[in-house]
Coordinates of C-alpha atoms in Angstrom, one line a residue:
M1 CA 133.8 162.9 91.3
R2 CA 130.8 160.5 91.2
L3 CA 129.0 160.2 88.1
P4 CA 125.1 160.5 87.8
I5 CA 122.8 157.5 87.6
K6 CA 121.7 159.1 84.0
S7 CA 125.1 158.7 82.8
Y8 CA 125.1 154.9 83.7
A9 CA 121.4 154.8 82.2
R10 CA 121.9 157.1 79.3
L11 CA 124.8 154.4 78.3
L12 CA 122.8 151.2 78.8
A13 CA 119.8 152.4 76.9
A14 CA 122.0 153.1 73.8
Y15 CA 123.8 149.8 74.2
L16 CA 121.4 147.5 75.3
K17 CA 117.9 148.9 73.9
P18 CA 118.8 147.3 70.4
Q19 CA 119.4 144.0 72.2
R20 CA 116.2 144.4 74.5
W21 CA 115.0 140.4 73.4
R22 CA 118.0 138.9 74.4
V23 CA 118.8 141.1 77.6
A24 CA 115.0 140.1 78.7
L25 CA 116.1 136.2 78.1
M26 CA 119.4 136.9 79.7
A27 CA 117.6 138.4 82.7
A28 CA 115.0 135.3 82.7
L29 CA 118.1 132.7 82.9
L30 CA 119.5 134.9 85.8
V31 CA 116.2 135.2 87.8
V32 CA 116.1 131.0 87.1
G33 CA 119.6 130.6 88.4
T34 CA 118.7 132.5 91.4
G35 CA 115.3 130.7 92.2
L36 CA 117.2 127.1 91.8
Q37 CA 119.8 128.2 94.3
F38 CA 117.4 128.4 97.0
L39 CA 115.6 125.3 96.1
N40 CA 118.4 122.9 96.6
P41 CA 119.1 123.6 100.3
Q42 CA 115.5 123.1 101.2
I43 CA 115.7 119.5 99.6
L44 CA 118.7 118.7 101.9
R45 CA 116.8 120.1 104.8
Y46 CA 114.0 117.4 103.9
F47 CA 116.4 114.6 103.3
I48 CA 118.6 115.1 106.9
D49 CA 115.4 115.7 108.5
T50 CA 113.7 112.6 106.9
A51 CA 116.8 110.1 107.5
L52 CA 117.2 111.3 111.1
A53 CA 113.9 110.5 112.0
G54 CA 114.0 106.5 109.8
G55 CA 111.9 108.5 106.8
A56 CA 111.4 105.4 104.1
S57 CA 114.1 104.7 101.7
A58 CA 112.0 105.7 98.3
A59 CA 111.6 109.2 99.9
L60 CA 115.5 109.7 100.4
L61 CA 115.8 108.4 97.1
A62 CA 113.3 110.6 95.5
A63 CA 114.9 113.6 97.4
A64 CA 118.2 112.3 96.1
I65 CA 117.1 112.3 92.6
V66 CA 115.5 115.6 92.2
F67 CA 118.6 117.2 94.0
V68 CA 120.9 115.6 91.1
L69 CA 118.4 116.8 88.6
V70 CA 118.2 120.7 90.1
A71 CA 121.8 120.6 90.1
L72 CA 122.1 119.7 86.6
L73 CA 119.5 122.0 85.7
Q74 CA 121.4 125.0 87.4
Q75 CA 124.5 124.0 85.5
G76 CA 122.7 124.4 82.6
V77 CA 120.9 127.8 82.9
T78 CA 124.3 129.4 84.5
V79 CA 126.3 127.9 81.1
A80 CA 123.4 129.3 78.7
A81 CA 123.4 132.6 80.9
T82 CA 127.3 133.0 80.5
S83 CA 127.2 132.4 76.8
L84 CA 124.5 135.1 76.3
T85 CA 125.7 137.3 78.4
T86 CA 129.2 137.5 76.7
N87 CA 127.2 137.6 73.5
V88 CA 125.8 140.7 74.8
A89 CA 128.5 142.4 76.2
W90 CA 130.7 141.9 72.8
T91 CA 127.7 143.1 70.6
A92 CA 127.8 146.3 73.0
T93 CA 131.2 147.2 73.4
N94 CA 131.5 146.8 69.7
H95 CA 129.0 149.2 68.4
L96 CA 130.4 152.0 71.4
R97 CA 133.8 151.2 69.7
T98 CA 132.5 151.6 66.7
D99 CA 130.9 155.3 67.7
L100 CA 134.0 156.2 69.1
V101 CA 136.2 155.5 66.1
A102 CA 133.7 157.3 63.9
H103 CA 133.5 160.2 66.6
C104 CA 137.5 160.1 66.5
L105 CA 137.5 160.7 62.5
A106 CA 134.9 163.4 62.6
L107 CA 137.0 165.3 64.9
D108 CA 139.2 168.0 63.1
M109 CA 143.2 168.0 63.4
T110 CA 143.3 170.1 66.1
F111 CA 142.1 167.2 68.1
H112 CA 144.4 164.4 66.7
K113 CA 147.7 166.5 66.6
S114 CA 147.0 167.2 70.5
R115 CA 146.5 163.2 71.0
T116 CA 149.0 160.5 70.4
P117 CA 147.6 157.1 68.5
G118 CA 148.4 155.1 71.7
E119 CA 146.3 157.2 73.6
L120 CA 143.2 156.9 71.5
I121 CA 143.8 153.1 71.3
E122 CA 143.8 152.9 75.0
R123 CA 140.4 155.0 75.1
I124 CA 138.8 153.4 72.2
D125 CA 139.5 150.0 73.0
G126 CA 141.1 149.2 76.5
D127 CA 138.5 151.4 78.4
V128 CA 135.5 149.9 76.4
D129 CA 136.8 146.4 77.3
L130 CA 136.6 147.4 80.9
L131 CA 132.9 148.1 80.4
S132 CA 132.0 144.6 78.8
T133 CA 130.8 143.5 82.3
F134 CA 129.0 146.7 82.7
F135 CA 127.2 146.1 79.4
S136 CA 126.1 142.3 80.1
E137 CA 126.4 142.0 83.7
F138 CA 126.0 144.6 86.0
T139 CA 122.4 145.9 86.2
I140 CA 120.9 142.3 86.0
K141 CA 123.4 141.0 88.0
M142 CA 122.9 143.8 90.5
L143 CA 119.0 143.3 90.7
T144 CA 119.3 139.1 90.8
N145 CA 121.9 139.3 93.7
L146 CA 119.8 141.8 95.8
L147 CA 117.0 139.7 95.0
L148 CA 118.9 136.7 96.6
L149 CA 119.8 138.5 99.1
L150 CA 116.6 139.7 100.1
G151 CA 115.1 136.2 99.5
A152 CA 117.5 134.8 101.8
L153 CA 116.8 137.4 104.7
V154 CA 113.0 136.6 104.2
L155 CA 113.4 132.7 104.9
Y156 CA 115.5 133.6 108.1
F157 CA 112.8 135.6 108.8
V158 CA 110.2 132.3 108.3
I159 CA 112.6 130.3 110.2
D160 CA 112.7 132.6 113.4
W161 CA 112.2 136.2 113.6
R162 CA 115.7 136.5 115.7
V163 CA 117.8 134.8 112.8
G164 CA 116.2 137.2 110.7
L165 CA 117.1 140.4 112.7
T166 CA 120.7 138.8 113.2
M167 CA 121.6 138.3 109.8
T168 CA 119.6 141.4 108.5
A169 CA 121.4 143.5 110.6
F170 CA 124.9 141.6 109.7
V171 CA 124.3 142.5 106.0
L172 CA 123.4 146.1 106.8
V173 CA 126.9 146.2 108.7
A174 CA 128.9 144.4 105.6
G175 CA 127.3 146.2 103.0
V176 CA 128.2 149.7 104.9
V177 CA 131.6 148.5 105.4
L178 CA 132.4 147.3 101.6
A179 CA 130.8 150.5 100.5
V180 CA 132.9 152.8 102.0
L181 CA 136.0 150.9 100.7
R182 CA 134.8 151.1 97.1
R183 CA 133.9 155.0 97.3
R184 CA 138.1 155.2 99.0
A185 CA 139.3 152.9 95.4
L186 CA 137.5 154.9 92.5
P187 CA 139.5 157.9 92.3
Y188 CA 142.7 155.4 92.5
W189 CA 141.0 153.5 89.5
R190 CA 140.4 156.7 87.7
E191 CA 143.9 157.7 87.6
L192 CA 145.0 154.1 87.0
R193 CA 143.0 154.3 83.4
Q194 CA 144.4 157.6 82.9
Q195 CA 148.1 156.8 83.6
T196 CA 147.5 153.3 81.1
A197 CA 146.4 155.8 78.4
N198 CA 149.4 157.9 78.4
F199 CA 152.0 154.8 78.9
Y200 CA 150.4 153.2 75.5
G201 CA 150.6 156.4 73.7
F202 CA 154.4 156.9 74.7
L203 CA 154.9 153.3 73.4
G204 CA 152.8 153.7 70.3
E205 CA 154.4 156.9 69.2
H206 CA 158.0 155.9 70.0
L207 CA 157.6 152.0 68.6
A208 CA 156.3 154.0 65.2
G209 CA 159.7 156.3 65.6
T210 CA 162.3 153.4 66.4
A211 CA 164.5 153.9 63.0
D212 CA 164.8 157.6 63.7
L213 CA 165.5 157.2 67.5
R214 CA 167.8 154.7 66.8
A215 CA 170.1 156.7 64.2
N216 CA 170.0 159.6 66.2
G217 CA 171.3 158.1 69.7
A218 CA 167.7 158.7 71.5
T219 CA 167.5 155.7 73.0
A220 CA 168.7 156.1 76.3
Y221 CA 166.4 158.8 76.8
V222 CA 163.4 156.8 75.2
L223 CA 164.4 154.1 78.1
R224 CA 164.4 157.1 80.8
R225 CA 160.8 158.1 79.8
F226 CA 159.7 154.7 79.8
W227 CA 160.8 154.1 83.2
A228 CA 159.4 157.4 84.4
L229 CA 156.2 156.7 83.0
Q230 CA 156.2 153.0 84.7
R231 CA 157.1 154.6 88.1
A232 CA 154.2 156.9 87.8
W233 CA 152.0 154.2 86.7
L234 CA 152.7 152.1 89.5
P235 CA 151.2 154.2 92.8
P236 CA 147.6 154.2 91.6
F237 CA 148.2 150.4 90.5
R238 CA 149.1 149.4 93.6
S239 CA 146.5 151.8 95.7
A240 CA 143.9 150.5 93.5
N241 CA 144.7 146.9 93.7
L242 CA 145.3 147.3 97.9
L243 CA 141.9 148.3 98.5
S244 CA 140.1 145.8 96.3
A245 CA 142.6 143.2 98.2
A246 CA 141.3 145.1 101.5
M247 CA 137.6 144.4 100.2
N248 CA 138.1 140.7 99.8
M249 CA 139.8 140.1 103.0
T250 CA 137.4 142.3 104.8
R251 CA 134.4 140.1 103.0
L252 CA 136.0 137.0 104.1
L253 CA 136.7 138.0 107.4
L254 CA 132.8 139.1 107.6
F255 CA 131.4 136.3 106.7
V256 CA 133.9 134.1 108.7
W257 CA 131.9 136.1 111.7
G258 CA 128.9 135.4 110.1
S259 CA 129.0 131.7 109.8
V260 CA 130.2 131.7 113.5
L261 CA 127.1 133.6 114.4
V262 CA 124.3 131.8 112.5
L263 CA 126.1 128.0 113.6
G264 CA 126.1 129.6 117.4
L265 CA 122.3 131.0 116.9
G266 CA 121.6 127.4 115.0
V267 CA 122.7 125.7 118.0
Y268 CA 120.9 127.8 120.7
L269 CA 117.6 127.6 118.9
W270 CA 118.3 123.9 118.1
T271 CA 118.7 123.0 122.1
R272 CA 115.4 124.7 122.6
G273 CA 113.7 122.8 120.8
I274 CA 112.6 125.4 118.2
V275 CA 114.4 124.1 115.0
T276 CA 115.4 120.9 113.8
V277 CA 118.9 119.7 112.6
G278 CA 118.0 119.9 108.9
T279 CA 116.9 123.5 109.8
V280 CA 120.5 124.2 111.4
Y281 CA 122.1 123.1 108.1
L282 CA 119.5 125.2 106.1
M283 CA 120.7 128.6 108.4
F284 CA 124.4 127.6 107.8
S285 CA 124.0 126.9 103.8
Y286 CA 121.8 130.3 103.5
T287 CA 124.5 132.2 105.4
D288 CA 126.8 130.4 102.8
L289 CA 124.4 131.2 100.1
L290 CA 124.1 134.8 101.7
S291 CA 128.0 135.2 100.9
M292 CA 127.4 134.9 97.1
P293 CA 124.9 137.8 96.5
L294 CA 127.3 139.9 98.4
Q295 CA 130.6 138.6 97.0
E296 CA 128.5 139.2 93.2
L297 CA 127.8 142.6 94.5
Q298 CA 131.2 143.6 95.7
D299 CA 132.6 142.4 92.4
Q300 CA 130.0 144.6 90.5
L301 CA 130.9 147.4 92.5
Q302 CA 134.4 146.7 92.4
S303 CA 133.7 146.8 88.0
L304 CA 131.7 149.7 88.7
Q305 CA 134.9 151.0 90.2
Q306 CA 136.6 151.0 86.8
A307 CA 133.5 151.4 84.6
E308 CA 133.2 154.8 86.4
A309 CA 136.3 156.1 85.4
C310 CA 135.8 154.6 81.9
I311 CA 132.4 155.5 81.5
A312 CA 133.9 159.3 82.4
R313 CA 136.6 158.9 80.2
V314 CA 134.4 157.9 77.2
E315 CA 131.9 160.5 78.1
D316 CA 134.8 163.0 77.9
L317 CA 135.6 162.0 74.4
L318 CA 132.2 161.8 73.2
S319 CA 131.7 165.7 74.4
I320 CA 134.5 167.2 72.5
K321 CA 133.3 168.7 69.5
P322 CA 134.9 169.8 66.0
T323 CA 136.1 173.3 66.0
L324 CA 134.4 173.1 62.4
L325 CA 131.1 173.2 64.4
V326 CA 131.3 176.5 66.0
A327 CA 129.3 179.3 65.7
P328 CA 130.0 181.7 62.9
A329 CA 132.3 184.8 63.8
S330 CA 132.2 187.9 61.9
R331 CA 133.4 187.9 58.5
R332 CA 133.2 184.5 58.6
V333 CA 130.8 182.0 56.8
A334 CA 129.1 179.9 59.0
A335 CA 131.4 176.9 59.9
E336 CA 128.2 174.3 60.6
D337 CA 128.8 171.1 58.4
G338 CA 126.0 170.6 56.1
P339 CA 124.0 167.7 56.1
P340 CA 125.2 164.2 54.6
G341 CA 124.3 164.3 50.7
S342 CA 123.9 167.8 50.4
A343 CA 123.4 169.2 46.9
G344 CA 124.8 172.6 47.1
L345 CA 128.1 171.4 45.9
R346 CA 127.2 168.7 43.4
A347 CA 124.5 171.1 42.1
K348 CA 126.9 174.5 41.8
T349 CA 130.3 173.4 42.1
L350 CA 130.5 170.6 39.5
V351 CA 128.5 172.0 36.8
A352 CA 130.8 175.6 36.0
P353 CA 131.7 175.5 32.9
A354 CA 135.0 175.6 31.6
T355 CA 136.7 178.8 30.4
P356 CA 138.5 179.3 27.5
Q357 CA 141.8 179.1 29.6
S358 CA 141.0 175.2 30.9
R359 CA 143.6 172.9 29.9
G360 CA 143.4 169.3 28.1
T361 CA 139.8 167.1 27.4
A362 CA 137.9 166.0 30.2
V363 CA 138.8 162.3 31.0
P364 CA 135.3 160.8 30.2
G365 CA 132.8 160.3 33.5
S366 CA 135.2 163.3 35.0
P367 CA 133.4 165.6 36.8
S368 CA 133.6 169.4 35.8
A369 CA 136.3 171.5 37.0
P370 CA 135.3 174.1 40.0
S371 CA 136.5 177.5 40.8
V372 CA 138.9 177.9 43.5
E373 CA 138.4 181.2 45.6
F374 CA 140.1 182.8 49.0
R375 CA 138.3 185.6 50.5
E376 CA 140.3 187.2 52.7
V377 CA 141.2 184.2 54.5
S378 CA 142.9 184.4 57.7
F379 CA 144.5 181.2 59.9
G380 CA 146.4 180.0 62.9
Y381 CA 147.0 176.7 64.5
A382 CA 147.2 178.8 67.6
A383 CA 144.6 181.6 67.1
E384 CA 147.5 184.2 68.4
E385 CA 149.9 182.6 66.1
A386 CA 148.6 183.5 62.2
V387 CA 149.8 181.4 59.7
L388 CA 147.9 182.8 56.8
Q389 CA 147.1 186.5 56.8
D390 CA 144.2 187.9 54.5
I391 CA 144.5 185.8 51.7
S392 CA 142.7 186.7 48.8
F393 CA 142.7 185.2 45.1
R394 CA 140.5 182.9 42.2
L395 CA 141.7 180.6 40.6
E396 CA 139.4 179.8 37.6
P397 CA 137.8 176.3 36.5
G398 CA 140.5 174.2 34.9
R399 CA 143.5 176.5 35.4
V400 CA 146.7 174.9 37.2
L401 CA 147.8 177.0 40.0
G402 CA 151.3 176.8 41.1
V403 CA 152.0 177.7 44.8
L404 CA 155.6 178.7 45.8
G405 CA 157.3 179.8 49.1
R406 CA 159.8 178.9 51.8
T407 CA 159.0 176.3 54.2
G408 CA 156.5 177.7 56.8
S409 CA 155.2 180.3 54.5
G410 CA 151.7 178.1 54.9
K411 CA 151.7 176.4 51.2
T412 CA 150.4 173.5 52.6
T413 CA 148.0 175.2 55.2
L414 CA 146.0 176.2 52.3
A415 CA 145.5 172.8 51.0
R416 CA 144.3 171.7 54.7
L417 CA 142.2 174.5 54.9
L418 CA 140.4 173.5 51.5
F419 CA 139.9 169.8 52.9
R420 CA 138.7 171.6 56.1
L421 CA 140.6 169.7 58.2
Y422 CA 140.6 173.5 59.9
D423 CA 138.6 176.3 59.1
P424 CA 139.9 180.0 59.3
Q425 CA 139.5 182.3 61.8
A426 CA 138.4 184.6 59.3
G427 CA 137.4 185.1 55.7
A428 CA 135.6 182.4 53.3
I429 CA 136.6 179.8 51.1
L430 CA 134.6 178.9 48.3
L431 CA 134.7 175.6 45.6
G432 CA 132.9 176.5 42.3
G433 CA 131.5 179.7 43.8
V434 CA 129.6 177.7 46.9
P435 CA 131.2 178.1 50.4
I436 CA 132.9 175.0 51.6
T437 CA 131.0 175.4 54.7
Q438 CA 127.9 174.1 53.2
P439 CA 127.9 170.7 51.9
A440 CA 128.6 167.8 53.9
L441 CA 132.3 167.1 54.7
S442 CA 132.1 163.8 53.0
D443 CA 130.6 165.5 49.6
L444 CA 133.2 168.3 49.8
R445 CA 136.2 165.9 50.2
R446 CA 135.0 163.5 47.3
Q447 CA 135.4 166.4 45.2
I448 CA 139.2 167.0 46.3
G449 CA 142.2 164.8 45.5
M450 CA 145.4 164.8 47.1
V451 CA 148.7 163.5 46.7
T452 CA 151.8 164.7 49.3
Q453 CA 155.3 163.3 49.5
E454 CA 154.3 161.4 52.8
V455 CA 152.0 158.6 51.1
Q456 CA 150.3 156.5 53.9
L457 CA 150.0 152.8 52.6
F458 CA 148.2 150.1 54.6
Q459 CA 148.7 146.2 55.9
A460 CA 146.5 145.2 53.3
T461 CA 145.8 143.8 49.5
V462 CA 147.2 146.3 46.5
R463 CA 143.1 146.5 45.8
D464 CA 142.4 148.0 49.3
N465 CA 145.3 150.2 49.3
L466 CA 144.2 152.0 46.1
T467 CA 140.4 151.9 46.7
F468 CA 140.6 152.4 50.3
F469 CA 137.8 149.6 50.9
N470 CA 135.6 150.8 48.5
H471 CA 134.6 147.4 46.6
A472 CA 132.3 148.9 44.3
L473 CA 135.4 149.6 42.0
S474 CA 135.7 147.1 39.5
D475 CA 139.1 145.3 38.8
S476 CA 138.6 146.6 35.1
Q477 CA 139.0 150.4 36.5
I478 CA 141.4 149.7 38.8
V479 CA 144.3 148.1 36.1
A480 CA 143.3 151.2 34.1
A481 CA 144.2 153.5 36.8
L482 CA 147.5 151.7 37.5
E483 CA 148.2 152.0 33.6
Q484 CA 147.2 155.6 33.3
V485 CA 150.2 156.3 36.2
G486 CA 152.6 153.9 34.4
L487 CA 152.4 151.1 36.7
L488 CA 150.8 148.0 34.6
P489 CA 154.3 146.3 34.1
W490 CA 154.7 146.2 38.1
Y491 CA 151.0 145.4 38.5
Q492 CA 151.8 142.3 35.9
K493 CA 154.6 141.0 38.0
L494 CA 152.4 140.6 41.4
S495 CA 152.0 137.4 42.5
D496 CA 148.5 137.5 43.5
G497 CA 147.6 140.6 41.4
L498 CA 145.2 143.1 43.2
E499 CA 144.8 140.5 45.8
T500 CA 148.8 140.6 46.7
M501 CA 149.3 141.9 50.1
L502 CA 151.7 144.9 50.9
G503 CA 153.5 145.1 54.2
A504 CA 152.9 148.0 56.6
E505 CA 153.5 151.1 55.6
G506 CA 154.7 149.8 52.1
T507 CA 157.1 147.7 53.1
G508 CA 158.8 146.6 50.1
L509 CA 157.9 149.1 47.4
S510 CA 160.1 151.8 46.4
A511 CA 159.3 155.7 47.2
G512 CA 158.7 156.2 43.6
E513 CA 155.8 153.1 43.3
A514 CA 154.4 154.2 46.3
Q515 CA 154.0 157.8 45.1
L516 CA 152.6 156.2 41.8
L517 CA 149.9 154.4 43.8
A518 CA 149.2 157.5 45.7
F519 CA 148.4 159.2 42.3
A520 CA 146.4 156.0 41.1
R521 CA 144.1 156.3 44.0
V522 CA 143.2 160.2 43.0
F523 CA 142.1 158.4 39.2
L524 CA 139.8 156.3 41.1
T525 CA 138.7 159.0 43.0
N526 CA 137.9 161.3 39.7
P527 CA 137.7 164.7 42.0
G528 CA 137.1 167.9 40.0
L529 CA 140.0 169.8 42.0
V530 CA 143.4 167.9 42.7
I531 CA 146.1 169.0 45.0
L532 CA 150.0 168.1 44.6
D533 CA 151.6 168.8 47.9
E534 CA 155.2 168.7 46.7
A535 CA 154.6 165.5 45.3
S536 CA 157.6 164.9 43.0
S537 CA 160.3 166.3 45.6
R538 CA 161.9 162.8 46.6
L539 CA 161.6 160.9 43.4
D540 CA 164.5 159.6 41.1
P541 CA 164.5 161.1 37.4
A542 CA 162.8 158.1 36.1
T543 CA 160.3 158.1 38.3
E544 CA 159.5 161.2 38.2
R545 CA 159.7 161.3 34.2
L546 CA 156.7 158.4 34.9
L547 CA 154.6 161.0 37.4
E548 CA 155.1 163.7 34.7
R549 CA 153.1 161.7 32.2
A550 CA 150.7 160.4 34.8
I551 CA 150.3 164.3 36.4
G552 CA 149.5 165.6 32.3
K553 CA 146.6 163.1 32.3
L554 CA 145.4 164.0 35.9
F555 CA 145.2 167.5 35.1
A556 CA 143.3 167.1 31.8
G557 CA 139.6 168.7 32.7
R558 CA 140.2 169.3 36.1
T559 CA 141.4 172.4 38.2
A560 CA 145.0 171.8 40.0
I561 CA 147.1 173.4 42.6
V562 CA 150.7 172.5 42.6
I563 CA 152.7 173.2 45.7
A564 CA 156.4 173.1 44.6
H565 CA 159.9 173.9 45.2
R566 CA 161.2 172.6 41.6
L567 CA 161.1 174.7 38.5
A568 CA 160.2 171.9 36.2
T569 CA 156.9 171.2 38.1
I570 CA 155.7 174.8 38.2
Q571 CA 156.1 174.8 34.6
R572 CA 153.1 173.3 33.7
A573 CA 150.9 176.1 35.9
D574 CA 149.1 178.8 34.6
D575 CA 149.0 180.6 37.4
I576 CA 151.6 181.3 40.1
L577 CA 150.6 182.3 43.6
I578 CA 154.0 183.4 46.1
L579 CA 153.7 183.3 49.6
E580 CA 155.7 184.8 52.1
D581 CA 155.4 185.2 56.1
G582 CA 151.7 183.5 55.6
R583 CA 150.5 186.6 53.2
V584 CA 150.4 186.6 49.4
L585 CA 153.8 188.1 47.8
E586 CA 152.6 187.8 44.4
Y587 CA 149.7 186.1 41.9
G588 CA 149.1 186.3 38.2
P589 CA 149.5 184.3 35.3
R590 CA 152.5 182.6 35.2
V591 CA 153.6 183.8 31.5
A592 CA 153.5 187.4 32.3
L593 CA 155.0 187.4 35.7
A594 CA 157.8 185.0 34.0
G595 CA 158.3 188.0 31.4
D596 CA 158.3 190.6 34.0
P597 CA 161.6 191.5 34.9
N598 CA 160.4 193.2 38.4
S599 CA 158.1 190.4 39.3
R600 CA 159.4 188.4 42.3
L601 CA 158.6 185.0 39.9
S602 CA 161.4 186.1 37.4
R603 CA 164.2 187.3 39.9
L604 CA 163.5 183.3 41.4
L605 CA 163.9 181.9 37.9
R606 CA 167.0 183.6 37.3
V607 CA 168.3 182.9 40.7
G608 CA 167.5 179.2 41.1
L609 CA 164.2 178.4 42.5
E610 CA 165.1 175.6 44.4
E611 CA 168.1 177.4 46.2
V612 CA 166.3 180.5 46.9
L613 CA 163.3 178.5 48.3
A614 CA 165.2 175.6 49.9

């Protein structure tokens, strides 16, 4: 399906308007270059006619010098225009990439679960890279080449009306033929872009899982899928490139006939004494010149074939809206995200006073501990498959909640809902008495720190891995956070201190060191609510002791939610929430529940927590 002109105009206006002065200069250079292309054939005509007429040597020398100067000027203009168009293209495409990355990061997890990283990389980089010519040259070169084409036809009419009519008819026929071929190629270019995205999505996903694939003997299956994707890639690639080759062959054949036509017409006019030999050369030269704008127009239209497919895919991506922004449903607080910098959360949540049950003393400079409340919350990753059903509880400020339940009972989903990675289908979640849908997502997430058993580390410095590239944090703050979690001896052994590079995915670090680095991150963000999602489930006893000390410091003056299997982990909990099949099976103070022989927690403690909940 063809894209409307407004799609092109909207994209060009959005990314070229900030560069309007450079675009104007680029247009001026291209127009000057176009005019210079008309000038040199005129100089050569003068030279030929003057030489045949026995003209003065001085006149011929002057014409030759002017010809050389014009040729050098034309080359200089071409170099300057090429440099400028490249700069404009990269600036525009980099801004578009930035917007696409920001848009994808703003989308909720429902979107990211349905797309592979490779597919998104191909859309953000591959598709946008093919738009570089569209941004830098398409509109201006289309206009300048049309101007060149019209100029050549006007000059044909100046030479002789018969030449003008003949070449106008030739240009119209050539344009129609090339346009028909272009329309036929467009669907294949769109399919080719999609197959490319599918291939790189598959490749990225399976290369990331190389260790598991080899360990489980799945290499042969992956190679079969690789082969199948390559076979699916071939037909649109072959069809698109065959049609592009057909356009090239057609253009060459057309201009062979065009050259024959104009030479025959020139010889006829010369034998009738209507034109000179220099004018015959000029006619042939302009025919050759005429092939240049048509070739350029064809190249631009061929680029447009790919650009149309890429623009459609970019617009499809930008049109995806987060499900967090849907209209409020019954029994649900509006899911509209608050404006950046919303004061609601800071003004109400962070001033919640600690209750007598609050634990520890607040770390200097730390925010006040908020309360957490779920009101009849129901949620499913697919609307028809509920993961949580009618969840209601209230956690007072400064208290620690231990969340227990079998795998799949909905424990981790609670944390995802608090972060607004998803919104519930029903009910409301409040932090410090404020619905979490009111503040901006950035403000909400700054008040919550989370550590899971899977720690994501980047191929970057220790500093950047701890601060997430926030250079406002000082060295002393970072070292203090490392000391809090017991990593000071590890830090002192680093060759380059905080500038030491970590390998991809934390290569060179033990699981315990990676986990402790994740805790140091939380100390640096200094949130009011901390969530631990089975953060110590894979650690050795020595590292777990370090972690337990870090947890004690981290929980001081903060509200905390601990999702755990181990008995030792929940011993520090004030309250216990037990989930089963997405429902609250039991909720209450840990000491009271443990002392009640009929409670579910008491039975778990007698039987063995790890065995029952494994």
